Structure formats: structure tokens, C-alpha cells
Amino acid sequence: MAAKRSSQKLRPIITEHWDDPNLFTLAGYQKVGGYKALKAALKKTPDQVIELVKASGLRGRGGAGFPTGMKWGFVPKKGDKPRYLVVNADESEPGACKDVPLMLADPHLLVEGVIITSYAIEAKEAFIYIRGEVPEAVRRVSWAVKEAREAGLIGRNVAGSDYSLEVTVHAGAGAYICGEETALLDSLEGFRGQPRLKPPFPAVAGLYAAPTVINNVETIANVPFIVTNGAEWFRGYGTEKSPGFKLWAVSGHVERPGIYEAPFGITMRELLDYAGGVRYGRDVKFWIPGGSSVPMLTAEHLDIPLTYEDLAAAGTMLGTGTPMVFDTTTSVVKAVTRWLEFYKHESCGKCTPCREGTYWVVDILQRFEQGDGKKTELKLLDDLSNQIEGRSFCALGDAAATPFPAAMKYFADEFDLATKTPVDKTFDPAATMLKSPVAV
Amino acid sequence: MLHLVQSYQGWVSPEGIEACARVLGISPAEVSGVSTFYTMYRRRPCGKHLIGVCTTSLCGMLGGDAVLQDLREYLSVDENGDSPDGMFTVEHIECQAACSQAPVVTIDWEFFQYMTPWRMHEVVADLRDGKEVKPDRGSTVRGFREVEKVLAGMELTEPTQPAVDDAMLAGLMVAKGKAKS
């Protein structure tokens, strides 16, 4: 029954061949039609490729959802400066787990997308910035680039055309902030990864002050499919404002966590159903649609279609589109404390509201976790969040200001309780765990 | 370049900073500023194997906290996280963006999923005995310095096996009607 119902909503497109044991090789990728899109793209002019992606309505999958074709169109084609493509493969948002799997399972899809995108924006050099904590992704993508180069798909005269391209794989060194696009550029140039003041935007002055497009891995992976099948086909999935399909990476207290590919507009209830439901038949307490940087929702929001527009209307965001699910055994105070500890650790220190704000918020939240919070401090936490939000240099500050107010909106009573009782007394940590702790 | 220093020395030492500054023609302070910014650049030597236990929200609550606490006791690590025999350095790490596989542990940045304290004991014992330890996706655990060569771009090896796991195929299997119950 479940399987039959599932086949109605799930649409494995990017993931269609991930169970093919040879997909990670060039030969395996070509066997399932790989690099045909590149050849088709090279028959078009670069501007025609940009127009095609604009018409498809593809939006960035890194979190902000900016229209990809428009981003490409911002890059000036005239001028003597080189143009660059930079791929943001620094996936480190708590909850996100889609780009790394894509690079592990199907590295050539990324490489093909990189070549097509570079051709469209007329870049002669592309960089793939992979987070350093995933050496296996570095290995696989580097090898895929080498295979593509040896097959004449990268280098001089790509696939026999007049177009030439070099692709470089770069490993990061552990900094969440480098997922912010201008911080990523600074990092790639060899500096500390701190965000730059915008404007100028990267499309005008990006890497080495030259026009640069920065795209997320999943965004790039959509491009070959759009080239092959056309904009109308792509728009046949999802909604008008959120066209296409998405790697929904479901994590947390579900029976079968993992990647479920489906068009935009699927609901969390449906995704939960495919993921086998909440483990042990328990209930959802709260869930987050797209990474810890977007506000949480509760069980009453399970039927909201997962689109940019519907989630914005519900006061949250689609973000990375990687839902985390927490069941009723979870302490929301503890979850929020941990996220803030994360933002404190990852704050780059450039601007004061984020650097100092996260420090004080964590200090207070940790006391709540111990059952030592004071009621007056709830107001203080709210003030601090307000001081961080909108006053920080980059989106990391805004993100850090997100979890607490959202949690207070739905679970104020738990913070009240944490003024008297340590959260581990209210919520047994062993019950929250994935497996029963026999040996602990 | 700092990854290269670590592949040679196991940490970013003062002479490593000097060497980078000399080669690049910049001041040691500039190199130092970069190396202290990034979490993966180590400011003191670590054991042969670097074990990172993720304790950000999801991993921590799904068992990462318990794994970390247990492992510290099991290996009798000191306040720096070093085991007395110099084999292991244990530390908590922030989100590895693999939340579908929580709780996550990395050993020399190779990936282990759904970790439990008792499985951790087995893995550590195997590493101590010099047995081959395969992570849940990717290449055999070989030591911190070895993996730094990959990150420095100094070592390119051909992958021979797919690196695909159940979580990555979860939706595909449901769509194909092959989901495990």
C-alpha cells in the first residue's frame, strides 16, 4: 500500500541512478546518458543556455532560493576581466545533508553541470569549494574532474568545441561561515573566510575582484536535466513560484532517515509517511523545514506544501529543504542551546552583534539547560536575539537569532520549567537517543 | 598549504607558519591569522588518529553526547583529549551535514554513521590492533597525517567502490517499492 501511494509523489530524477554501482565512474555515468546535456548545450549559444535556465525558473538550492538564471544574467559579458564560476560545496548547515551525498554518489553530474554553467556565463575557470571535513567527496570529485579532463570534456576545446575550461577542486578547512558566498571567496583566495560588504556583489566583483557566479551543488546538478528536457518539462514539476524537484533530506526521529526526491509542494506529512513515520509510533514535537537557520514548526504545520511561498507564509523558510524531525522525547531548550553553541563556535568574529551576542545567548541558555534560568532572562534572550537580527554583517547573525524566538513561540512553558528543573530531568536523554543505551 | 604542513607535522607548528610565510612572501602574522581562523588547522599535535564526535543538536541528542562521554572515559583521555598511548585524540565537532545518519563520528575525517558507544569500542580496538578499519562510506582509515595529504591536493586516488548508503537511497527504494520495513 505504502509503496503504491509513494510512487505518486516521489520522483527520483537526480537520484534516479544512485543505486547503479558504476555511477561514480565516467563510463557508468555516460551509460545512463551522462554528458549528453553538455553536447546539447555546446550547440546553443551561451546566452541561449542562460535564457533556458531563466525560463525554467530554477531557484538556488543553497538556502536563499534566488533565481539561478537571473544570477547568471547579472555577470557582465563585456570587459577585460576573466569570469569565474565558484561552486559552493561547503555544506555545513545543521540539518542539511544533500550536497555531500550527491558528490559521493554522482560526482560527474556535478562536473557536467559545472561545465555547462561555466559555458553559459563564459567563464574559463571554475572552482569547486568542498568542505574539508569530507575528504571522500574531495577524492571523488577530484577524480571525476581528472576523468573528464582525460576524456576531453575539460581543458582545451571542451568536447571538440571552441570553448576551453579549467576546473579546480579546493578543500576548505572547517568553517561554517565559508558557506556564505563572499566569505567563501575570501577563503578561496587564501584569507580568513569572513564575509565581504555588499555591494559590490560577486557578479560584478567576486573572486579576485572579477565577475563571479556562486552556485550551490544541488542547483548546478539541476542544470543538465534542464538542458536535456527543456524549461517546460522542468516547470511541469512543483509550483509556479517553486518549479522543479528537490532532494528532501529527512533526518531525526524517523524510521528511515534519508533523501527523498520529490517535486516542490509535497508536504511534511507525506515525507514522514515515506520515511516510515516517527520512530516507535511517537508524535512529532517540532520540525524544521530547512536547516537550523530557519524557524521551527510543530505538528499542526505538517500539511503545509513545502514551497518557498507557502513556508514563507507560515513564518518560516524553505532554506536548504532538509527537514529535521524531533519527537516528543526532545527537550526544545537543549536543542536550541546546542544550535546557539554551534553559531557561537562558527561566528567569524567580524561584526559585534553576532560575535558578542552569540556568546551571551549561549551563556544564558546553558544555565536554562541546567535548570538555573531566571524568568527575567527570557526577556533578555529575546532582546539579545533582536539585537543580533538585522544588525549583523551577514546571514549567519540572522540565523543565530532564529532558534530562540521560534522556540519561545511554541514552547514557552518549557523555558519556564527550565528555571526550576534541569532539562535532563524533564526529558530523559536516553529516551531521545537513536538506540537504547545498553552499554552506557 | 596549511593542510600540507599538517600532513607533514600533524599540526600547524610555528616553523610550519614560518615556512608558509617564506614561500608566499607574506608575514608570519598573516599566516597565523589564517591558521587560527579555521577549526581543522590544529594548534597542537594530535594522536595518530583524530576522533571527532558530532554533538550539535541532532547528533548530540540522538546519542553523540553519550558516545563522546563514554569514549573519553574508555580511552582515559586527558583534558586535551589525548589518550595516554598517543594513539587517539578525541574531540567534539560541530555539524558534519550528515544529519540523516546521526549520530555521526569521524575518524581522521572518514565517516561513521549511527554510532553507539559499544560500536565505538570495537572500532577503537581494531585501530589499536592495527586491523583495517573501513568507514561507512569512503576509504580505509589511515591516520590524520595521511588524510591531510588528500585535503592538500597532494594525493589523487581512484575510487574503486561506490560510496552510497541506505540513507542516500531511502527515497529511491521507496519509489521502486523496495523499501525495507
PDB file of C-alpha atoms in Angstrom, chain A residues 180-284:
ATOM      1  CA  GLU A 180      28.336  32.435   2.975  1.00  0.00           C
ATOM      2  CA  GLU A 181      29.276  33.262  -0.579  1.00  0.00           C
ATOM      3  CA  THR A 182      31.585  36.216  -0.059  1.00  0.00           C
ATOM      4  CA  ALA A 183      33.309  34.528   2.890  1.00  0.00           C
ATOM      5  CA  LEU A 184      33.816  31.542   0.613  1.00  0.00           C
ATOM      6  CA  LEU A 185      35.518  33.795  -1.928  1.00  0.00           C
ATOM      7  CA  ASP A 186      37.877  35.210   0.711  1.00  0.00           C
ATOM      8  CA  SER A 187      38.643  31.684   1.846  1.00  0.00           C
ATOM      9  CA  LEU A 188      39.319  30.567  -1.724  1.00  0.00           C
ATOM     10  CA  GLU A 189      41.715  33.480  -2.124  1.00  0.00           C
ATOM     11  CA  GLY A 190      43.628  32.185   0.895  1.00  0.00           C
ATOM     12  CA  PHE A 191      42.390  34.553   3.572  1.00  0.00           C
ATOM     13  CA  ARG A 192      40.303  34.083   6.692  1.00  0.00           C
ATOM     14  CA  GLY A 193      36.792  33.360   5.492  1.00  0.00           C
ATOM     15  CA  GLN A 194      34.938  36.482   6.546  1.00  0.00           C
ATOM     16  CA  PRO A 195      32.003  37.951   4.658  1.00  0.00           C
ATOM     17  CA  ARG A 196      32.520  40.993   2.484  1.00  0.00           C
ATOM     18  CA  LEU A 197      30.444  44.123   2.398  1.00  0.00           C
ATOM     19  CA  LYS A 198      27.914  44.055  -0.441  1.00  0.00           C
ATOM     20  CA  PRO A 199      27.691  45.820  -2.848  1.00  0.00           C
ATOM     21  CA  PRO A 200      29.697  45.233  -4.903  1.00  0.00           C
ATOM     22  CA  PHE A 201      28.048  41.883  -5.475  1.00  0.00           C
ATOM     23  CA  PRO A 202      30.107  38.898  -6.634  1.00  0.00           C
ATOM     24  CA  ALA A 203      28.536  39.103 -10.099  1.00  0.00           C
ATOM     25  CA  VAL A 204      30.465  42.357 -10.531  1.00  0.00           C
ATOM     26  CA  ALA A 205      33.470  41.951  -8.238  1.00  0.00           C
ATOM     27  CA  GLY A 206      33.804  38.435  -6.859  1.00  0.00           C
ATOM     28  CA  LEU A 207      36.799  36.129  -6.905  1.00  0.00           C
ATOM     29  CA  TYR A 208      39.983  38.182  -7.369  1.00  0.00           C
ATOM     30  CA  ALA A 209      37.655  41.163  -7.939  1.00  0.00           C
ATOM     31  CA  ALA A 210      36.403  39.602 -11.193  1.00  0.00           C
ATOM     32  CA  PRO A 211      32.770  38.819 -12.100  1.00  0.00           C
ATOM     33  CA  THR A 212      31.821  35.567 -10.383  1.00  0.00           C
ATOM     34  CA  VAL A 213      28.806  33.299 -10.153  1.00  0.00           C
ATOM     35  CA  ILE A 214      28.491  31.234  -6.982  1.00  0.00           C
ATOM     36  CA  ASN A 215      26.056  28.330  -7.090  1.00  0.00           C
ATOM     37  CA  ASN A 216      25.171  25.515  -4.732  1.00  0.00           C
ATOM     38  CA  VAL A 217      25.912  21.882  -5.684  1.00  0.00           C
ATOM     39  CA  GLU A 218      22.266  20.851  -5.976  1.00  0.00           C
ATOM     40  CA  THR A 219      21.494  23.916  -8.104  1.00  0.00           C
ATOM     41  CA  ILE A 220      24.254  23.004 -10.542  1.00  0.00           C
ATOM     42  CA  ALA A 221      23.056  19.392 -10.627  1.00  0.00           C
ATOM     43  CA  ASN A 222      19.684  20.536 -11.969  1.00  0.00           C
ATOM     44  CA  VAL A 223      21.234  22.251 -14.981  1.00  0.00           C
ATOM     45  CA  PRO A 224      21.996  19.191 -17.157  1.00  0.00           C
ATOM     46  CA  PHE A 225      18.404  17.973 -16.728  1.00  0.00           C
ATOM     47  CA  ILE A 226      17.012  21.342 -17.781  1.00  0.00           C
ATOM     48  CA  VAL A 227      19.256  21.423 -20.856  1.00  0.00           C
ATOM     49  CA  THR A 228      18.214  17.908 -21.857  1.00  0.00           C
ATOM     50  CA  ASN A 229      14.493  18.149 -21.184  1.00  0.00           C
ATOM     51  CA  GLY A 230      13.705  21.845 -21.512  1.00  0.00           C
ATOM     52  CA  ALA A 231      12.204  24.541 -19.348  1.00  0.00           C
ATOM     53  CA  GLU A 232       8.600  23.407 -19.874  1.00  0.00           C
ATOM     54  CA  TRP A 233       9.379  19.923 -18.621  1.00  0.00           C
ATOM     55  CA  PHE A 234      11.041  21.394 -15.525  1.00  0.00           C
ATOM     56  CA  ARG A 235       8.089  23.676 -14.880  1.00  0.00           C
ATOM     57  CA  GLY A 236       5.843  20.627 -15.061  1.00  0.00           C
ATOM     58  CA  TYR A 237       7.073  19.824 -11.545  1.00  0.00           C
ATOM     59  CA  GLY A 238       6.397  21.856  -8.438  1.00  0.00           C
ATOM     60  CA  THR A 239       4.525  25.156  -8.365  1.00  0.00           C
ATOM     61  CA  GLU A 240       4.742  28.330 -10.376  1.00  0.00           C
ATOM     62  CA  LYS A 241       6.961  30.074  -7.851  1.00  0.00           C
ATOM     63  CA  SER A 242       8.838  26.929  -6.819  1.00  0.00           C
ATOM     64  CA  PRO A 243       9.307  24.927 -10.000  1.00  0.00           C
ATOM     65  CA  GLY A 244      11.156  21.647 -10.182  1.00  0.00           C
ATOM     66  CA  PHE A 245      12.090  18.960  -7.704  1.00  0.00           C
ATOM     67  CA  LYS A 246      14.189  18.775  -4.586  1.00  0.00           C
ATOM     68  CA  LEU A 247      16.381  16.420  -2.620  1.00  0.00           C
ATOM     69  CA  TRP A 248      14.432  16.393   0.642  1.00  0.00           C
ATOM     70  CA  ALA A 249      16.916  15.052   3.162  1.00  0.00           C
ATOM     71  CA  VAL A 250      14.862  13.947   6.154  1.00  0.00           C
ATOM     72  CA  SER A 251      16.657  13.441   9.451  1.00  0.00           C
ATOM     73  CA  GLY A 252      15.919  12.954  13.124  1.00  0.00           C
ATOM     74  CA  HIS A 253      13.406  10.725  14.874  1.00  0.00           C
ATOM     75  CA  VAL A 254      12.049   8.959  11.800  1.00  0.00           C
ATOM     76  CA  GLU A 255      12.157   5.274  10.951  1.00  0.00           C
ATOM     77  CA  ARG A 256      14.075   5.673   7.668  1.00  0.00           C
ATOM     78  CA  PRO A 257      16.035   8.932   7.583  1.00  0.00           C
ATOM     79  CA  GLY A 258      17.482   9.811   4.214  1.00  0.00           C
ATOM     80  CA  ILE A 259      16.993  11.530   0.891  1.00  0.00           C
ATOM     81  CA  TYR A 260      13.525  11.592  -0.650  1.00  0.00           C
ATOM     82  CA  GLU A 261      13.396  13.304  -4.021  1.00  0.00           C
ATOM     83  CA  ALA A 262      10.057  14.854  -4.906  1.00  0.00           C
ATOM     84  CA  PRO A 263       8.674  17.979  -6.563  1.00  0.00           C
ATOM     85  CA  PHE A 264       8.081  21.125  -4.530  1.00  0.00           C
ATOM     86  CA  GLY A 265       4.652  21.124  -2.961  1.00  0.00           C
ATOM     87  CA  ILE A 266       4.922  17.791  -1.203  1.00  0.00           C
ATOM     88  CA  THR A 267       4.004  18.074   2.464  1.00  0.00           C
ATOM     89  CA  MET A 268       5.976  17.095   5.534  1.00  0.00           C
ATOM     90  CA  ARG A 269       3.236  14.625   6.420  1.00  0.00           C
ATOM     91  CA  GLU A 270       3.770  12.862   3.102  1.00  0.00           C
ATOM     92  CA  LEU A 271       7.544  12.883   3.510  1.00  0.00           C
ATOM     93  CA  LEU A 272       7.129  11.473   7.010  1.00  0.00           C
ATOM     94  CA  ASP A 273       4.952   8.734   5.598  1.00  0.00           C
ATOM     95  CA  TYR A 274       7.630   7.735   3.077  1.00  0.00           C
ATOM     96  CA  ALA A 275      10.268   7.858   5.798  1.00  0.00           C
ATOM     97  CA  GLY A 276       8.284   5.286   7.770  1.00  0.00           C
ATOM     98  CA  GLY A 277       6.796   7.787  10.202  1.00  0.00           C
ATOM     99  CA  VAL A 278       8.127   8.937  13.535  1.00  0.00           C
ATOM    100  CA  ARG A 279      10.017   6.116  15.211  1.00  0.00           C
ATOM    101  CA  TYR A 280       8.186   3.845  17.654  1.00  0.00           C
ATOM    102  CA  GLY A 281       4.917   5.407  16.500  1.00  0.00           C
ATOM    103  CA  ARG A 282       5.564   8.522  18.580  1.00  0.00           C
ATOM    104  CA  ASP A 283       4.354  12.016  17.677  1.00  0.00           C
ATOM    105  CA  VAL A 284       6.148  14.935  16.111  1.00  0.00           C
TER     106      VAL A 284
END
